[in-house]
Coordinates of C-alpha atoms in Angstrom, one line a residue:
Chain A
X1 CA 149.2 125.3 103.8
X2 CA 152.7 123.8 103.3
X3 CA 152.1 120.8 103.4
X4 CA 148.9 120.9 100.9
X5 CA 151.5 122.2 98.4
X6 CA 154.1 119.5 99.8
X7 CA 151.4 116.8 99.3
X8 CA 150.7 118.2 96.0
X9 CA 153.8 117.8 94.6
X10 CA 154.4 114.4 95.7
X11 CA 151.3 113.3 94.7
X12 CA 152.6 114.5 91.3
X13 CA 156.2 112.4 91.1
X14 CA 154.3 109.9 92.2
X15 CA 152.4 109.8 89.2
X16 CA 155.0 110.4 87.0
X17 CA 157.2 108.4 88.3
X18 CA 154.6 105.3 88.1
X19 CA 155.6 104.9 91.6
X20 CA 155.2 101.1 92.0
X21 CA 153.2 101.1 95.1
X22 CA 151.2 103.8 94.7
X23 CA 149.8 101.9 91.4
X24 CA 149.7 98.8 93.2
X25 CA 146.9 99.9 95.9
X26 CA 145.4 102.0 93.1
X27 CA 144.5 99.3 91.2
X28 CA 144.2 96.9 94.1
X29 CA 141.0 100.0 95.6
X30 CA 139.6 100.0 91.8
X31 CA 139.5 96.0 91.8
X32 CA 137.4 96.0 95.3
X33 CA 134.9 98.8 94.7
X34 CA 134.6 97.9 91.3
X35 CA 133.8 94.3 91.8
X36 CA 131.1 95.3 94.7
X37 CA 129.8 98.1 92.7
X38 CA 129.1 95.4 90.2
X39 CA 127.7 92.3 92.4
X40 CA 125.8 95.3 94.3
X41 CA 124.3 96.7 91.2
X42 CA 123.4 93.1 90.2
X43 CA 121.2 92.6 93.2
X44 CA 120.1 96.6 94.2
X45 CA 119.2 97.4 90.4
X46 CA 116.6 94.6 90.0
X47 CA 115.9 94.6 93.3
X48 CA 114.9 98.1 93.1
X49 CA 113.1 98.1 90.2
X50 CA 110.7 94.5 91.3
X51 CA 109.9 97.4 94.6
X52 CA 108.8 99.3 92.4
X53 CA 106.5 97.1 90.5
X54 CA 105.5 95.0 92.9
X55 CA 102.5 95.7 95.4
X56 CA 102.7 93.6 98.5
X57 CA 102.1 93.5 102.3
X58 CA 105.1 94.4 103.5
X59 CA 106.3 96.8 100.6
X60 CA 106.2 99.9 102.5
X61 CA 107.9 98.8 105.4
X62 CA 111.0 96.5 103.3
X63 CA 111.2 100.4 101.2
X64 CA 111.3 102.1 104.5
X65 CA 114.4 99.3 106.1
X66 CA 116.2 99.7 102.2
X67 CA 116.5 103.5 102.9
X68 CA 117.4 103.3 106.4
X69 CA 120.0 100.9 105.3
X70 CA 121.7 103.5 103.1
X71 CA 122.9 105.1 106.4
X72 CA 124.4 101.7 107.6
X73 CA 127.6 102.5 109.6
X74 CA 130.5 100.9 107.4
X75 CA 132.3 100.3 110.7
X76 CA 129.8 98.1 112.1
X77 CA 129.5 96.4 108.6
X78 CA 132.9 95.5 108.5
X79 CA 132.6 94.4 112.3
X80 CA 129.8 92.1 111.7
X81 CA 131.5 90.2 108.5
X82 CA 135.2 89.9 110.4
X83 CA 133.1 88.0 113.2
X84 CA 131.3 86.2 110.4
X85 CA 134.2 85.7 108.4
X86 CA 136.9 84.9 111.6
X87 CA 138.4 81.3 112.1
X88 CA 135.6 81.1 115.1
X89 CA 132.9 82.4 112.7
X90 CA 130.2 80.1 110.6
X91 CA 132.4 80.6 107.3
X92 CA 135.9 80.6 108.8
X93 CA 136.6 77.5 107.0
X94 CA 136.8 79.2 103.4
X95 CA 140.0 81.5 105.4
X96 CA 138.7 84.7 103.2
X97 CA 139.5 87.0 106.8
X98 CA 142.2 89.4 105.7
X99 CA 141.5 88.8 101.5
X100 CA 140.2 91.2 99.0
X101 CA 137.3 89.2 99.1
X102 CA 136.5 89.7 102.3
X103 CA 136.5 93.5 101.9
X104 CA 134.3 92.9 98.3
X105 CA 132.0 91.1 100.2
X106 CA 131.8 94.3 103.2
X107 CA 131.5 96.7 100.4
X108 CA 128.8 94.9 98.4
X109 CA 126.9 95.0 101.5
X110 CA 127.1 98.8 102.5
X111 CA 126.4 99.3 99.3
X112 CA 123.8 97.1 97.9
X113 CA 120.8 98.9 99.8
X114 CA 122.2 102.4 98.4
X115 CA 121.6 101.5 95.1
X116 CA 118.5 99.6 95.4
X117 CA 117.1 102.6 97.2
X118 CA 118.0 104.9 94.8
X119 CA 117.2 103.1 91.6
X120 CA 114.1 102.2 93.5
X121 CA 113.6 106.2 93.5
X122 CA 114.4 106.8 89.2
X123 CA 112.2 103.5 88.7
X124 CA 109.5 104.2 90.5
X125 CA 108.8 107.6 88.0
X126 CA 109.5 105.9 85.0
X127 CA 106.8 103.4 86.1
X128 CA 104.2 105.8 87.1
X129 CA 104.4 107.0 83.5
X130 CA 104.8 103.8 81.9
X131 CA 102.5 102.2 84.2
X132 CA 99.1 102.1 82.4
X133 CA 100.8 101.4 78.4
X134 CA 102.6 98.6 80.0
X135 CA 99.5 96.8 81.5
X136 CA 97.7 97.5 78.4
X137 CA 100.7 95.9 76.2
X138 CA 99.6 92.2 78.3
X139 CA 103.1 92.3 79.1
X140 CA 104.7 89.9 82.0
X141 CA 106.4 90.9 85.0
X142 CA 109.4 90.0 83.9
X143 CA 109.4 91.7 80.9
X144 CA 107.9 95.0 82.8
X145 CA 111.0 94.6 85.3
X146 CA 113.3 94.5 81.9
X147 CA 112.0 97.2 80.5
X148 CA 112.3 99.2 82.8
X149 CA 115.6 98.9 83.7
X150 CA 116.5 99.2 80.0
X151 CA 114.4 102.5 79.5
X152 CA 116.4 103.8 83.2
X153 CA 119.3 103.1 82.7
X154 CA 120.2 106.3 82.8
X155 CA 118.9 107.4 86.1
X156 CA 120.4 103.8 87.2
X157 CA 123.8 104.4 86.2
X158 CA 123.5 107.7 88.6
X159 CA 122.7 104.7 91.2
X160 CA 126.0 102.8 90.5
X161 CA 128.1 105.9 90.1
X162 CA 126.8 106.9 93.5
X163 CA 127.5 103.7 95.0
X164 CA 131.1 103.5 93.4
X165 CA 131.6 107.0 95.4
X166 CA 130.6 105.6 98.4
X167 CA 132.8 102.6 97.9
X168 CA 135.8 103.8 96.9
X169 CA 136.5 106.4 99.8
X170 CA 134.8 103.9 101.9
X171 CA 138.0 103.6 104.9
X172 CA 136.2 101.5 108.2
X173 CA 134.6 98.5 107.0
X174 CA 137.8 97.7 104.4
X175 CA 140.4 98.5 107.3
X176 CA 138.4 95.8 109.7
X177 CA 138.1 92.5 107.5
X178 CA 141.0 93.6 105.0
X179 CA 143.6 94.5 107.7
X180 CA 145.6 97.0 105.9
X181 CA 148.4 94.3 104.9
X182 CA 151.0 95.4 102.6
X183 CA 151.1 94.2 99.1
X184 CA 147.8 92.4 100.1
X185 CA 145.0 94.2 101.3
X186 CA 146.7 97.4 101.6
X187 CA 144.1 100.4 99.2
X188 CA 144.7 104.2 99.2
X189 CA 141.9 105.0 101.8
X190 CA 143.6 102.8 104.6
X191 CA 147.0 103.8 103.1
X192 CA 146.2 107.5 103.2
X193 CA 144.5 106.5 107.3
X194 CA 147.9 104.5 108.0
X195 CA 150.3 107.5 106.6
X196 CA 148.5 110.1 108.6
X197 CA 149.0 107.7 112.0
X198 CA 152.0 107.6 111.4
X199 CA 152.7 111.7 110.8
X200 CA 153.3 111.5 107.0
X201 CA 150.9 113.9 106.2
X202 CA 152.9 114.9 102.4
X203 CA 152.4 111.0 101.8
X204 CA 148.8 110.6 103.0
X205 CA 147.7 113.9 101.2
X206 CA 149.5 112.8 97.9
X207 CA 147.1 109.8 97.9
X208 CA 144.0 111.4 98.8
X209 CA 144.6 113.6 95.5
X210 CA 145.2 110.4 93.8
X211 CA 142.1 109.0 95.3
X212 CA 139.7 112.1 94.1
X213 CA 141.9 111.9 90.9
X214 CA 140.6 108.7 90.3
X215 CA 136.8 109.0 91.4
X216 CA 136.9 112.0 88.9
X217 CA 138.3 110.2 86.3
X218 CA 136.3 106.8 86.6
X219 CA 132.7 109.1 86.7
X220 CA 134.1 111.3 83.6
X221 CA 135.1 107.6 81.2
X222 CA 131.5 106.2 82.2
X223 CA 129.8 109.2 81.5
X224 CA 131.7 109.2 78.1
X225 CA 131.3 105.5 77.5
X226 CA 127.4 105.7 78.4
X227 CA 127.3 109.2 76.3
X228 CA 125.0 110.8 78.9
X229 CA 124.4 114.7 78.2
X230 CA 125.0 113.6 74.6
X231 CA 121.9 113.0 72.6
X232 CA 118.7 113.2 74.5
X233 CA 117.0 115.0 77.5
X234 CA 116.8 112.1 79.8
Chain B
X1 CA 88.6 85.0 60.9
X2 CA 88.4 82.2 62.3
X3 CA 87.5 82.7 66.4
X4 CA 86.6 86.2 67.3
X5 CA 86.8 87.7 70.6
X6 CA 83.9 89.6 70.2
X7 CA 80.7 90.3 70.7
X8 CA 81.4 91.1 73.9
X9 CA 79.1 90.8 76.4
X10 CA 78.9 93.3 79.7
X11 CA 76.8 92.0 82.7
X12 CA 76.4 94.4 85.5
X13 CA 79.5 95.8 85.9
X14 CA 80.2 99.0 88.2
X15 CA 83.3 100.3 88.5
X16 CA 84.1 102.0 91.6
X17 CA 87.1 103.5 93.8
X18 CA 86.8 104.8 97.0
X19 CA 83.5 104.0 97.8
X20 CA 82.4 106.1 95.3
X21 CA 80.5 104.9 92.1
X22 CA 82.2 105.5 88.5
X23 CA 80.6 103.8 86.2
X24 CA 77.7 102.0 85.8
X25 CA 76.1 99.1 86.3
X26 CA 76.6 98.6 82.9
X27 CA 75.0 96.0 80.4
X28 CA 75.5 96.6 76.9
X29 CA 77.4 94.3 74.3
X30 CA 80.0 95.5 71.6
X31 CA 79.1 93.6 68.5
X32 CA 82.0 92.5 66.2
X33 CA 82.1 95.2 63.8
X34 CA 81.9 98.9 63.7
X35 CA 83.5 102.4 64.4
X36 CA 81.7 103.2 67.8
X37 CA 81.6 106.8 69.5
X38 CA 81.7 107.0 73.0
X39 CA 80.1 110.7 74.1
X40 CA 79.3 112.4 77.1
X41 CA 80.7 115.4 79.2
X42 CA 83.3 115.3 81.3
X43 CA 83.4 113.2 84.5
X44 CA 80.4 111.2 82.8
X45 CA 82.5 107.7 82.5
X46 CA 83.9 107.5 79.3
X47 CA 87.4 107.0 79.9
X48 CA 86.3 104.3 82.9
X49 CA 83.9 103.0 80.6
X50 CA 87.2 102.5 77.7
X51 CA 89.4 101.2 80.6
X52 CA 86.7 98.9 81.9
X53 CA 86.4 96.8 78.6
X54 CA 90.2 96.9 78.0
X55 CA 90.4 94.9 81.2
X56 CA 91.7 98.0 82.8
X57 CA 89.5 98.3 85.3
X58 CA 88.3 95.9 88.0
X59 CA 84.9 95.0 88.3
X60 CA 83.0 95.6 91.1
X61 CA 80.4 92.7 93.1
X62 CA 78.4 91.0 90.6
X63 CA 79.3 92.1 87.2
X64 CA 81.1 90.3 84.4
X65 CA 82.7 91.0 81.3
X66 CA 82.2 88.1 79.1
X67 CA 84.7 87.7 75.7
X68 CA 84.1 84.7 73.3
X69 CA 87.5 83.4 74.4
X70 CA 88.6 83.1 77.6
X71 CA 89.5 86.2 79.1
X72 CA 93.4 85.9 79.6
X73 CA 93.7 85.4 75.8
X74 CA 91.8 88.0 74.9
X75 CA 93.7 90.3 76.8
X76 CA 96.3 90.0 73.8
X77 CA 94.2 91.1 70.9
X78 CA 93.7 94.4 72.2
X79 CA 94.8 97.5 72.0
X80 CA 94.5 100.6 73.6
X81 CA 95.6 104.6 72.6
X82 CA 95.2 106.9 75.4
X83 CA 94.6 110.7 75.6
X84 CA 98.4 111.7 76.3
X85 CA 100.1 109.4 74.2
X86 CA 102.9 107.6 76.3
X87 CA 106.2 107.6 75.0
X88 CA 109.0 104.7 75.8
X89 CA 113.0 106.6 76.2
X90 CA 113.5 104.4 72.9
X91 CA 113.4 105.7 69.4
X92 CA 110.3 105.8 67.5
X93 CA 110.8 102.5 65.7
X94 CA 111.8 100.3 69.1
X95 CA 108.7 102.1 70.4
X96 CA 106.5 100.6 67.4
X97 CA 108.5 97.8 67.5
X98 CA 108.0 97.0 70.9
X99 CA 104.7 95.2 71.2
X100 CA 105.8 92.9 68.8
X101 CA 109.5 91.9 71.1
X102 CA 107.4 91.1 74.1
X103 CA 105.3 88.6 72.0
X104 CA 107.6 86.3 71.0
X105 CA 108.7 88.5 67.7
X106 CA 112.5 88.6 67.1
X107 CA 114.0 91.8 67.5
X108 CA 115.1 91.8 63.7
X109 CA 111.8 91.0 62.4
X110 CA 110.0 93.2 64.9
X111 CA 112.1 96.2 63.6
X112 CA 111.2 95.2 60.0
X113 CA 107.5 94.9 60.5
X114 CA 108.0 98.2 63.1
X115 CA 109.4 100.1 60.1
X116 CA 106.5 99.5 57.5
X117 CA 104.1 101.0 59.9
X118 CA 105.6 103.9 60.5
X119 CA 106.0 104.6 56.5
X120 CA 102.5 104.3 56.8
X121 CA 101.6 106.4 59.6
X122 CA 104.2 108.5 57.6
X123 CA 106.9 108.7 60.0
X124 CA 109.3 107.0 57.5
X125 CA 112.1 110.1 58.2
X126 CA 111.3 110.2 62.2
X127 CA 112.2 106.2 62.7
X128 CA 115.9 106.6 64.7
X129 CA 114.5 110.0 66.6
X130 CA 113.7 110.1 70.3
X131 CA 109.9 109.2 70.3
X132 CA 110.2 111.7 73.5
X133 CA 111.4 114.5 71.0
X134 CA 108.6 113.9 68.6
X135 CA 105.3 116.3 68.5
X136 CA 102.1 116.2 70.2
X137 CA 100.4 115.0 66.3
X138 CA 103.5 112.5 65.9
X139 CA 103.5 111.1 69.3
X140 CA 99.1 110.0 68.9
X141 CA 100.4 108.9 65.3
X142 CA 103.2 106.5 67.0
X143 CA 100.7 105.0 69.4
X144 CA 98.2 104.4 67.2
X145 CA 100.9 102.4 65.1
X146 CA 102.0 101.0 68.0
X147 CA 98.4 99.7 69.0
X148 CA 98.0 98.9 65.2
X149 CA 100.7 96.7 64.6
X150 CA 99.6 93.4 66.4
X151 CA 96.6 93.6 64.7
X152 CA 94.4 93.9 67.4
X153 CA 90.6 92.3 66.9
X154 CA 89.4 95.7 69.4
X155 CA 90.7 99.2 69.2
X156 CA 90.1 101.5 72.5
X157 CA 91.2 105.2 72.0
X158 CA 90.3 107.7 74.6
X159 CA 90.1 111.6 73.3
X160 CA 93.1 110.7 71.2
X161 CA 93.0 113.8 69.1
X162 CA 92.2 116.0 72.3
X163 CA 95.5 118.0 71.9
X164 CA 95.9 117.7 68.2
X165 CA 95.4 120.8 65.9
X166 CA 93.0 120.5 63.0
X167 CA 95.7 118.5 60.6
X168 CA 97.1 115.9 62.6
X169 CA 93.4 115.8 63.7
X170 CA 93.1 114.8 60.1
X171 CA 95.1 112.5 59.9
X172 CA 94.7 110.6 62.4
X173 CA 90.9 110.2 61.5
X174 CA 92.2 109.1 58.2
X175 CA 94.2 106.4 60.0
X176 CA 91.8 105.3 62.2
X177 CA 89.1 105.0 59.5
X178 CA 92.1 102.5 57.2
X179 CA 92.4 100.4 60.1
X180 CA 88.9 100.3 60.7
X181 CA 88.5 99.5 56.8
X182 CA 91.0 97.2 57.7
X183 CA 88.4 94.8 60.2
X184 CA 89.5 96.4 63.4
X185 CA 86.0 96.7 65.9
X186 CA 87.0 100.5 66.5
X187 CA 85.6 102.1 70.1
X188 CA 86.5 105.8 70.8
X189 CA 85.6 108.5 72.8
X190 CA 85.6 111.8 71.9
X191 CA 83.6 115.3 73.2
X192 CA 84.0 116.7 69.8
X193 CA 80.9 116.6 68.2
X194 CA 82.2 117.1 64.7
X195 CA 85.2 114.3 65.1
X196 CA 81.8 112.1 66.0
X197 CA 79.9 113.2 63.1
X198 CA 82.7 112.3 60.6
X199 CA 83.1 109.2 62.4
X200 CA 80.9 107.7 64.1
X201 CA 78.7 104.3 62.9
X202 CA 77.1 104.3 66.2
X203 CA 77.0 106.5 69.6
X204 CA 77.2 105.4 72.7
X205 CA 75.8 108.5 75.3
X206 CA 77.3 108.4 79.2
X207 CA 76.3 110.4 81.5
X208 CA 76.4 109.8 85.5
X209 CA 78.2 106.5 84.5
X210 CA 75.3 105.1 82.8
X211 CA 75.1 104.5 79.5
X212 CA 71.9 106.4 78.5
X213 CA 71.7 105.5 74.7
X214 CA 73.5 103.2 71.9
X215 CA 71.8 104.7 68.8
X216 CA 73.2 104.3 65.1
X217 CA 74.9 107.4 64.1
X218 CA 72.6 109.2 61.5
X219 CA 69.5 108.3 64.3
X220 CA 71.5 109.9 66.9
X221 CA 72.2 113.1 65.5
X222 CA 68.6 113.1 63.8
X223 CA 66.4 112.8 66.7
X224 CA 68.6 111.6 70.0
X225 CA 66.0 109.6 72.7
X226 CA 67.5 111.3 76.1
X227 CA 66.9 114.2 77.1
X228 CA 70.3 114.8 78.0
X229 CA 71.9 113.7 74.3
X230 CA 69.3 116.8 72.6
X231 CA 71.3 118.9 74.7
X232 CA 74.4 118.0 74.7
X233 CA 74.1 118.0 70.6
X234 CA 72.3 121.4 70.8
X235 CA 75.4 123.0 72.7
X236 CA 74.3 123.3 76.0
X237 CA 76.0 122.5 79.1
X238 CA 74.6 119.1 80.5
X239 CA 76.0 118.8 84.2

């Protein structure tokens, strides 16, 4: 219980103190996640959406991989992209082992099938009611895919938000391919795995409550910004 | 007007889903002008019968629907209002306006246009609301706009006053006979005999998926030639 309180506190002068560091990974975990929940959303939303839509051979069984996908062990993910990503590896030659790139590019693909699996969920409503006015309107797939996204975006920014969760406490795949390396690839969640190793629990609970601080308050400015709950049922 | 995509002519066609039958074979063509009423109790094909024509509905083996353009581009000067009336999560002006954006209209212009028909469908004050917040007799009145507003050569509406009370019932008959005053070939079904009397120019009678009679109004309420029509004008049930 002590050192709850203890990490508590620190967490606090950290803050106020604009501890150097601390702001350093802070920004450094917002600048990965954010930049994978972006690419991700900019393949999983459309992605989802053309699932919906679309009727073909294999649709049932590509819906059924997407959601298994959701469950794809980070650890394994970030194992597969070090090998991929090593000097050894087919795209060693770009040296991006060990970059924040590298762990954008292992986050974008944990989460990438999360969000095209749920906005594959929200969509595929929306088009069950849309379906038949749609058809009638003579309107192309293309435009069908657009609309839809537009008319969901609602339900699709639950899909980012959710994948931005996953992303930013996301520890294993980031700790492989990113290697923890101070002022380089160092972000709270291996900080916080790193502090706890090494016995500094008041430390390593300080930045989790910095971490959930920061998941709050990035969910709380989008929902503000996007004025959900505002005007409207949906 | 200079090419019209009607009369249309209907060849054979049976709808069907399942193995099971819906509709038809049906031959019958809709000539270029008119208010038709489609009649018939429920489950007797009317809605299949809308759906067919709008290019809703596959054909079956054998039949054809023949337009006097090529099918693809007739397509585009139709519209279609359907029972429950379908509301985009935009207001009630993008929803208006929306036919028009994903035919090559700007969005400024479609807007404009989107506006005038909703003054005259009198939903002026509603324009920035929710269409989804709107009411049952304001939602039918959006769609029809929304059908309206490409000037569509065909109108389908199926039941569209089905939930309406007796005002918006009103005026949406007053609508619908404007835009049929207008030159739009107008084909609707309904079950209410009185909407049919005020409306109709001609009844079309399903029942079992066939199309049993297509008799000009005053004739068909007069003396109808089935069997099942005298009955079904008389009140009684027809299963």
């Amino acid at each position: 219980m002590n050192e709850i309180l203890a990490g508590l506190l620190q967490a606090g002068r950290l803050i106020v103190t604009f501890d150097a560091d601390l702001i350093e990974i802070s920004l450094r975990s917002l600048q990965v996640t954010l930049t994978a929940v972006a690419i991700a959303s900019a393949i999983g939303l459309p992605l989802g959406c053309w699932l919906a839509v679309r009727r073909f051979r294999f649709r049932r069984f590509v819906i059924a991989t997407l959601n298994a996908l959701m469950g794809l062990p980070p650890v394994v993910v970030g194992l597969i992209v070090y090998l991929m990503l090593s000097r050894a590896g087919p795209f060693g030659v770009f040296g991006l082992l060990f970059t924040p790139t590298a762990m954008i590019i292992a986050q974008v693909i944990i989460l990438t099938p999360l969000i095209a699996s749920i906005a594959h969920q929200a969509i595929r409503e929306l088009w069950a009611e849309y379906h038949d006015l749609l058809i009638s309107m003579n309107t192309t797939r293309l435009q069908r895919i657009g609309t839809l996204l537009w008319d969901g975006r609602r339900a699709l920014l639950t899909a980012s938000l959710a994948g931005f969760g996953r992303g930013i406490g996301e520890v294993g795949a980031i700790m492989i391919v990113g290697g923890n390396i101070d002022n380089a690839t160092r972000v709270l969640t291996t900080a916080i795995s790193l502090e706890t190793g090494k016995g500094n629990f008041s430390l390593a609970l300080a930045l989790g409550f910095v971490l959930i601080g920061l998941a709050v308050l990035v969910n709380l400015l989008i929902h503000t910004l996007s004025r959900t709950e505002v005007s409207g049922r949906w | 007007m200079v090419t019209s995509i009607l009369p249309l002519t209907v060849n054979d066609a049976v709808v069907r889903r399942r193995g099971k039958t819906l509709l038809g074979p049906v031959t019958t063509t809709v000539s270029d002008t008119g208010l038709s009423i489609v009649m018939g109790p429920n489950g007797a094909g009317k809605t299949t019968l809308l759906r067919l024509l709008h290019g809703m509905e596959r054909v079956s083996s054998g039949g054809s629907l023949q337009w006097q353009i090529p099918e693809e581009d007739a397509r585009a000067l139709q519209a279609f209002v359907f029972q429950s009336p379908i509301m985009m999560r935009r207001t009630a002006l993008d929803n208006v306006a929306y036919p028009l954006t994903t035919h090559g209209v700007s969005k400024k212009d479609a807007r404009v246009r989107a506006a005038e028909w909703l003054e005259r469908v009198g939903l002026a004050d509603s324009a920035q609301k929710q269409a989804t917040v709107l009411s049952g007799g304001e939602r039918q009145k959006l769609a029809l706009a929304r059908a309206l507003i490409r000037k569509p050569e065909i109108l389908f509406l199926d039941e569209p006053c089905a939930n309406l009370d007796g005002r918006a019932t009103r005026e949406f008959e007053s609508l619908l006979k404007q835009a049929h005053d207008d030159g739009t070939r107008v084909v609707m079904s309904t079950h209410d005999i009185g909407q049919a009397r005020r409306l109709a120019e001609d009844v079309w009678f399903i029942h079992h998926g066939q199309i049993l009679e297509q008799t000009p109004a005053a004739e068909f309420f007069a003396a109808p030639k089935s069997s099942e029509a005298r009955a079904f004008i008389n009140g009684d049930i027809v299963e």
